[in-house]
PDB file of C-alpha atoms in Angstrom:
ATOM      1  CA  MET A   1     -22.543  10.280   1.117  1.00 89.00           C
ATOM      2  CA  LYS A   2     -23.666  11.629   4.442  1.00 94.00           C
ATOM      3  CA  LEU A   3     -22.269   8.722   6.490  1.00 95.00           C
ATOM      4  CA  LEU A   4     -18.834   9.094   4.875  1.00 97.00           C
ATOM      5  CA  LYS A   5     -18.790  12.875   5.398  1.00 96.00           C
ATOM      6  CA  GLU A   6     -19.649  12.356   9.077  1.00 96.00           C
ATOM      7  CA  LYS A   7     -16.782   9.875   9.443  1.00 97.00           C
ATOM      8  CA  VAL A   8     -14.352  12.303   7.791  1.00 97.00           C
ATOM      9  CA  LEU A   9     -15.462  15.140  10.077  1.00 96.00           C
ATOM     10  CA  ASN A  10     -15.606  13.111  13.291  1.00 96.00           C
ATOM     11  CA  GLU A  11     -12.681  10.721  12.852  1.00 96.00           C
ATOM     12  CA  GLY A  12     -10.452  12.193  10.150  1.00 96.00           C
ATOM     13  CA  ILE A  13      -7.284  13.887  11.363  1.00 96.00           C
ATOM     14  CA  VAL A  14      -5.814  16.721   9.312  1.00 96.00           C
ATOM     15  CA  LEU A  15      -2.044  16.200   9.480  1.00 96.00           C
ATOM     16  CA  SER A  16      -1.198  19.009   7.046  1.00 95.00           C
ATOM     17  CA  ASP A  17      -2.769  21.024   4.258  1.00 94.00           C
ATOM     18  CA  GLN A  18      -2.102  17.994   1.996  1.00 93.00           C
ATOM     19  CA  VAL A  19      -2.726  14.940   4.228  1.00 93.00           C
ATOM     20  CA  LEU A  20      -5.896  13.627   5.879  1.00 96.00           C
ATOM     21  CA  LYS A  21      -5.503  10.600   8.160  1.00 96.00           C
ATOM     22  CA  VAL A  22      -8.509   8.254   8.044  1.00 96.00           C
ATOM     23  CA  ASP A  23      -6.979   5.165   9.576  1.00 95.00           C
ATOM     24  CA  SER A  24      -9.830   4.611  12.047  1.00 94.00           C
ATOM     25  CA  PHE A  25     -12.353   3.720   9.332  1.00 96.00           C
ATOM     26  CA  LEU A  26     -10.764   3.356   5.872  1.00 95.00           C
ATOM     27  CA  ASN A  27      -7.114   2.441   5.566  1.00 90.00           C
ATOM     28  CA  HIS A  28      -5.951   0.687   8.713  1.00 91.00           C
ATOM     29  CA  GLN A  29      -8.972  -0.175  10.818  1.00 94.00           C
ATOM     30  CA  MET A  30     -12.016  -0.472   8.578  1.00 93.00           C
ATOM     31  CA  ASP A  31     -15.656   0.227   9.285  1.00 95.00           C
ATOM     32  CA  PRO A  32     -17.507  -2.664   7.587  1.00 96.00           C
ATOM     33  CA  ILE A  33     -20.894  -0.906   7.698  1.00 96.00           C
ATOM     34  CA  LEU A  34     -19.399   2.138   5.988  1.00 97.00           C
ATOM     35  CA  MET A  35     -17.612  -0.082   3.424  1.00 97.00           C
ATOM     36  CA  LYS A  36     -20.903  -1.870   2.681  1.00 97.00           C
ATOM     37  CA  GLU A  37     -22.564   1.498   2.018  1.00 98.00           C
ATOM     38  CA  VAL A  38     -19.594   2.591  -0.125  1.00 98.00           C
ATOM     39  CA  GLY A  39     -20.021  -0.554  -2.247  1.00 98.00           C
ATOM     40  CA  ARG A  40     -23.741   0.111  -2.631  1.00 98.00           C
ATOM     41  CA  GLU A  41     -23.157   3.729  -3.628  1.00 98.00           C
ATOM     42  CA  PHE A  42     -20.563   2.867  -6.280  1.00 98.00           C
ATOM     43  CA  THR A  43     -22.915   0.200  -7.634  1.00 98.00           C
ATOM     44  CA  ARG A  44     -25.718   2.763  -7.825  1.00 98.00           C
ATOM     45  CA  ARG A  45     -23.528   5.349  -9.538  1.00 98.00           C
ATOM     46  CA  PHE A  46     -22.252   2.914 -12.166  1.00 98.00           C
ATOM     47  CA  GLU A  47     -25.556   1.132 -12.717  1.00 97.00           C
ATOM     48  CA  GLY A  48     -26.069  -0.110 -16.265  1.00 97.00           C
ATOM     49  CA  GLU A  49     -22.354  -0.200 -17.135  1.00 98.00           C
ATOM     50  CA  GLU A  50     -22.240  -4.023 -17.454  1.00 98.00           C
ATOM     51  CA  ILE A  51     -19.098  -4.203 -15.306  1.00 98.00           C
ATOM     52  CA  THR A  52     -17.278  -7.557 -15.427  1.00 98.00           C
ATOM     53  CA  ARG A  53     -14.381  -6.813 -13.046  1.00 98.00           C
ATOM     54  CA  VAL A  54     -13.483  -4.408 -10.251  1.00 98.00           C
ATOM     55  CA  LEU A  55      -9.813  -3.419 -10.051  1.00 98.00           C
ATOM     56  CA  THR A  56      -8.028  -1.744  -7.156  1.00 98.00           C
ATOM     57  CA  ILE A  57      -4.551  -1.447  -5.709  1.00 94.00           C
ATOM     58  CA  GLU A  58      -3.357  -3.015  -2.483  1.00 90.00           C
ATOM     59  CA  SER A  59      -4.024  -2.448   0.285  1.00 86.00           C
ATOM     60  CA  SER A  60      -6.307   0.469   1.094  1.00 90.00           C
ATOM     61  CA  GLY A  61      -8.454   0.003  -1.997  1.00 94.00           C
ATOM     62  CA  ILE A  62      -9.316  -3.599  -1.160  1.00 96.00           C
ATOM     63  CA  ALA A  63     -12.137  -2.923   1.333  1.00 96.00           C
ATOM     64  CA  PRO A  64     -14.150  -0.528  -0.858  1.00 98.00           C
ATOM     65  CA  GLY A  65     -13.248  -2.642  -3.890  1.00 98.00           C
ATOM     66  CA  ILE A  66     -14.454  -5.947  -2.442  1.00 98.00           C
ATOM     67  CA  MET A  67     -17.713  -4.429  -1.204  1.00 98.00           C
ATOM     68  CA  THR A  68     -18.356  -2.933  -4.639  1.00 98.00           C
ATOM     69  CA  ALA A  69     -17.519  -6.237  -6.337  1.00 98.00           C
ATOM     70  CA  LEU A  70     -19.832  -8.041  -3.914  1.00 98.00           C
ATOM     71  CA  GLU A  71     -22.706  -5.692  -4.774  1.00 98.00           C
ATOM     72  CA  LEU A  72     -21.991  -6.078  -8.503  1.00 98.00           C
ATOM     73  CA  GLU A  73     -21.457  -9.853  -8.152  1.00 98.00           C
ATOM     74  CA  VAL A  74     -18.205  -9.736 -10.121  1.00 98.00           C
ATOM     75  CA  PRO A  75     -14.591 -10.602  -9.218  1.00 98.00           C
ATOM     76  CA  LEU A  76     -12.265  -8.116  -7.541  1.00 98.00           C
ATOM     77  CA  ILE A  77      -8.680  -7.944  -8.745  1.00 98.00           C
ATOM     78  CA  PHE A  78      -6.135  -6.052  -6.705  1.00 95.00           C
ATOM     79  CA  ALA A  79      -2.897  -4.883  -8.250  1.00 95.00           C
ATOM     80  CA  ARG A  80      -0.007  -5.992  -6.105  1.00 92.00           C
ATOM     81  CA  LYS A  81       2.701  -3.622  -4.956  1.00 87.00           C
ATOM     82  CA  GLN A  82       4.737  -6.316  -3.262  1.00 71.00           C
ATOM     83  CA  LYS A  83       6.818  -8.729  -5.284  1.00 68.00           C
ATOM     84  CA  SER A  84       5.536 -12.301  -5.184  1.00 66.00           C
ATOM     85  CA  LEU A  85       7.320 -15.547  -5.979  1.00 59.00           C
ATOM     86  CA  THR A  86       4.089 -16.839  -7.519  1.00 64.00           C
ATOM     87  CA  LEU A  87       3.507 -13.789  -9.755  1.00 62.00           C
ATOM     88  CA  ARG A  88       6.506 -13.570 -12.095  1.00 64.00           C
ATOM     89  CA  GLU A  89       5.279 -14.450 -15.604  1.00 74.00           C
ATOM     90  CA  ASP A  90       2.353 -13.404 -17.755  1.00 88.00           C
ATOM     91  CA  ILE A  91       1.831 -10.205 -15.811  1.00 92.00           C
ATOM     92  CA  LEU A  92       0.757  -6.669 -16.573  1.00 93.00           C
ATOM     93  CA  VAL A  93       3.088  -4.131 -14.932  1.00 92.00           C
ATOM     94  CA  GLU A  94       2.943  -0.369 -14.410  1.00 94.00           C
ATOM     95  CA  LYS A  95       4.907   2.049 -12.283  1.00 92.00           C
ATOM     96  CA  VAL A  96       2.967   4.372  -9.961  1.00 91.00           C
ATOM     97  CA  TYR A  97       4.029   7.079  -7.548  1.00 83.00           C
ATOM     98  CA  SER A  98       2.314   7.288  -4.153  1.00 76.00           C
ATOM     99  CA  PHE A  99       1.773  10.862  -2.964  1.00 69.00           C
ATOM    100  CA  THR A 100       1.132   9.728   0.622  1.00 69.00           C
ATOM    101  CA  LYS A 101       4.109   7.370   0.862  1.00 73.00           C
ATOM    102  CA  GLN A 102       6.380   9.501  -1.351  1.00 79.00           C
ATOM    103  CA  GLU A 103       7.634   6.448  -3.250  1.00 83.00           C
ATOM    104  CA  SER A 104       7.267   4.684  -6.586  1.00 89.00           C
ATOM    105  CA  ASN A 105       6.064   1.112  -6.875  1.00 86.00           C
ATOM    106  CA  GLU A 106       5.645  -1.322  -9.700  1.00 91.00           C
ATOM    107  CA  ILE A 107       2.128  -2.696  -9.569  1.00 93.00           C
ATOM    108  CA  THR A 108       1.294  -6.049 -11.135  1.00 94.00           C
ATOM    109  CA  VAL A 109      -1.778  -7.969 -12.208  1.00 95.00           C
ATOM    110  CA  ALA A 110      -1.790 -11.500 -13.642  1.00 94.00           C
ATOM    111  CA  LYS A 111      -2.904 -11.428 -17.291  1.00 94.00           C
ATOM    112  CA  LYS A 112      -5.208 -14.413 -16.733  1.00 95.00           C
ATOM    113  CA  PHE A 113      -7.547 -12.318 -14.565  1.00 96.00           C
ATOM    114  CA  MET A 114      -8.304  -9.617 -17.156  1.00 96.00           C
ATOM    115  CA  LYS A 115      -9.168 -10.239 -20.785  1.00 96.00           C
ATOM    116  CA  PRO A 116     -10.032  -8.202 -23.861  1.00 97.00           C
ATOM    117  CA  GLY A 117     -13.695  -7.277 -23.663  1.00 96.00           C
ATOM    118  CA  ASP A 118     -13.749  -6.967 -19.878  1.00 98.00           C
ATOM    119  CA  ARG A 119     -15.501  -3.843 -18.603  1.00 98.00           C
ATOM    120  CA  VAL A 120     -13.518  -2.738 -15.568  1.00 98.00           C
ATOM    121  CA  LEU A 121     -14.466  -0.411 -12.730  1.00 98.00           C
ATOM    122  CA  ILE A 122     -11.424   0.987 -10.904  1.00 98.00           C
ATOM    123  CA  ILE A 123     -11.937   1.680  -7.187  1.00 98.00           C
ATOM    124  CA  ASP A 124      -9.497   3.435  -4.842  1.00 97.00           C
ATOM    125  CA  ASP A 125      -9.551   4.996  -1.394  1.00 96.00           C
ATOM    126  CA  PHE A 126      -7.975   8.386  -2.215  1.00 95.00           C
ATOM    127  CA  LEU A 127      -7.448  10.508  -5.301  1.00 96.00           C
ATOM    128  CA  ALA A 128      -4.747  13.187  -5.113  1.00 94.00           C
ATOM    129  CA  ASN A 129      -2.611  13.502  -8.237  1.00 94.00           C
ATOM    130  CA  GLY A 130      -4.152  10.538 -10.050  1.00 96.00           C
ATOM    131  CA  GLU A 131      -1.026   8.392 -10.270  1.00 95.00           C
ATOM    132  CA  ALA A 132      -2.617   5.188  -8.944  1.00 94.00           C
ATOM    133  CA  ALA A 133      -5.750   5.592 -11.068  1.00 97.00           C
ATOM    134  CA  PHE A 134      -3.711   6.275 -14.222  1.00 97.00           C
ATOM    135  CA  GLY A 135      -1.492   3.255 -13.493  1.00 97.00           C
ATOM    136  CA  LEU A 136      -4.513   1.002 -13.005  1.00 98.00           C
ATOM    137  CA  ALA A 137      -6.115   2.362 -16.188  1.00 98.00           C
ATOM    138  CA  ARG A 138      -2.925   1.588 -18.144  1.00 97.00           C
ATOM    139  CA  ILE A 139      -3.038  -1.992 -16.847  1.00 97.00           C
ATOM    140  CA  VAL A 140      -6.652  -2.335 -18.011  1.00 98.00           C
ATOM    141  CA  GLU A 141      -5.712  -0.968 -21.422  1.00 97.00           C
ATOM    142  CA  GLN A 142      -2.657  -3.299 -21.660  1.00 96.00           C
ATOM    143  CA  ALA A 143      -5.092  -6.190 -21.203  1.00 97.00           C
ATOM    144  CA  GLY A 144      -7.264  -4.920 -24.059  1.00 97.00           C
ATOM    145  CA  ALA A 145     -10.094  -4.289 -21.608  1.00 98.00           C
ATOM    146  CA  GLU A 146     -12.110  -1.096 -21.084  1.00 98.00           C
ATOM    147  CA  VAL A 147     -12.186   1.263 -18.105  1.00 98.00           C
ATOM    148  CA  VAL A 148     -15.879   2.062 -17.575  1.00 98.00           C
ATOM    149  CA  GLY A 149     -15.190   4.376 -14.670  1.00 98.00           C
ATOM    150  CA  ILE A 150     -13.120   5.252 -11.642  1.00 98.00           C
ATOM    151  CA  GLY A 151     -14.741   5.265  -8.199  1.00 98.00           C
ATOM    152  CA  ILE A 152     -12.947   7.189  -5.471  1.00 98.00           C
ATOM    153  CA  VAL A 153     -13.899   7.157  -1.794  1.00 98.00           C
ATOM    154  CA  ILE A 154     -12.204  10.509  -0.943  1.00 98.00           C
ATOM    155  CA  GLU A 155     -10.941  12.953  -3.563  1.00 97.00           C
ATOM    156  CA  LYS A 156      -8.641  15.810  -2.696  1.00 97.00           C
ATOM    157  CA  ALA A 157     -10.245  18.206  -5.180  1.00 97.00           C
ATOM    158  CA  PHE A 158      -7.532  20.774  -4.450  1.00 96.00           C
ATOM    159  CA  GLN A 159      -5.019  18.461  -6.147  1.00 96.00           C
ATOM    160  CA  PRO A 160      -5.104  17.853  -9.921  1.00 97.00           C
ATOM    161  CA  GLY A 161      -5.908  14.114 -10.146  1.00 97.00           C
ATOM    162  CA  GLY A 162      -9.645  14.337 -10.771  1.00 97.00           C
ATOM    163  CA  LYS A 163      -9.271  17.069 -13.368  1.00 97.00           C
ATOM    164  CA  LEU A 164      -6.481  15.216 -15.189  1.00 98.00           C
ATOM    165  CA  LEU A 165      -8.429  11.945 -15.297  1.00 98.00           C
ATOM    166  CA  LYS A 166     -11.541  13.685 -16.626  1.00 97.00           C
ATOM    167  CA  GLU A 167      -9.477  15.518 -19.258  1.00 98.00           C
ATOM    168  CA  LYS A 168      -8.292  12.087 -20.484  1.00 97.00           C
ATOM    169  CA  GLY A 169     -11.909  11.014 -20.860  1.00 98.00           C
ATOM    170  CA  TYR A 170     -12.358   8.879 -17.749  1.00 98.00           C
ATOM    171  CA  ARG A 171     -15.601   9.002 -15.812  1.00 98.00           C
ATOM    172  CA  VAL A 172     -14.691   9.761 -12.183  1.00 98.00           C
ATOM    173  CA  GLU A 173     -17.189   9.374  -9.344  1.00 98.00           C
ATOM    174  CA  SER A 174     -15.933  10.550  -5.952  1.00 98.00           C
ATOM    175  CA  LEU A 175     -18.088   9.890  -2.891  1.00 98.00           C
ATOM    176  CA  VAL A 176     -16.564  12.810  -0.977  1.00 97.00           C
ATOM    177  CA  ARG A 177     -14.593  15.712  -2.441  1.00 97.00           C
ATOM    178  CA  LEU A 178     -12.357  17.818  -0.227  1.00 97.00           C
ATOM    179  CA  ALA A 179     -11.868  21.482  -1.147  1.00 97.00           C
ATOM    180  CA  ALA A 180      -9.234  22.135   1.527  1.00 96.00           C
ATOM    181  CA  LEU A 181      -7.415  20.837   4.577  1.00 96.00           C
ATOM    182  CA  LYS A 182      -6.530  23.976   6.497  1.00 94.00           C
ATOM    183  CA  ASP A 183      -5.934  24.843  10.152  1.00 93.00           C
ATOM    184  CA  GLY A 184      -6.886  21.319  11.202  1.00 93.00           C
ATOM    185  CA  GLN A 185     -10.265  21.585   9.453  1.00 95.00           C
ATOM    186  CA  VAL A 186     -11.816  19.775   6.491  1.00 96.00           C
ATOM    187  CA  THR A 187     -13.756  21.771   3.919  1.00 95.00           C
ATOM    188  CA  PHE A 188     -15.858  19.769   1.466  1.00 96.00           C
ATOM    189  CA  ALA A 189     -15.865  20.846  -2.178  1.00 94.00           C
ATOM    190  CA  GLU A 190     -19.669  20.671  -2.300  1.00 74.00           C
ATOM    191  CA  ASP A 191     -19.750  23.375   0.397  1.00 53.00           C
ATOM    192  CA  GLU A 192     -17.771  25.760  -1.783  1.00 44.00           C
ATOM    193  CA  VAL A 193     -19.824  28.242  -3.825  1.00 36.00           C
ATOM    194  CA  ASN A 194     -17.385  28.258  -6.762  1.00 33.00           C
ATOM    195  CA  VAL A 195     -16.620  24.527  -6.861  1.00 30.00           C
TER     196      VAL A 195
END
């Protein structure tokens, strides 16, 4: 996605060789035009999959998730990280570790929103080690539903998440893949000869 690559280059801030800050357009302030295009691109990539639900994790996955769900005309479910007084029973629960926040969270989804036979597309903002995606996939499988694919806005291809998910048989579609974050610069995986 050309527009997304431009945003990463022009507005992304390399904080270290592991962390890219994209809070001006993806995970704090959001660019609605970019999110609309992200939703369209995921819909194009997963065309024909007969998706019945989109699943993401709060909060940074909600914008790309809702725009994808809007394009697909299906509901969006977001797994909650925060405990809720109204979400205590009949829930699906998984533990996930956040690379960026360096903490573990229990994520929850109400069972009533996902049923056996559902065909679920998982959407998330970043893919590093794959913890969030694996946790969401386990929730889908607990519900007796099927993961038809995992859509990632930005994948850190230099970390193992994408490879691990593919080895487990999941279809992963990343809109932008980063080969490296080095010396304050972003290198895209597509630009690498051997990637």
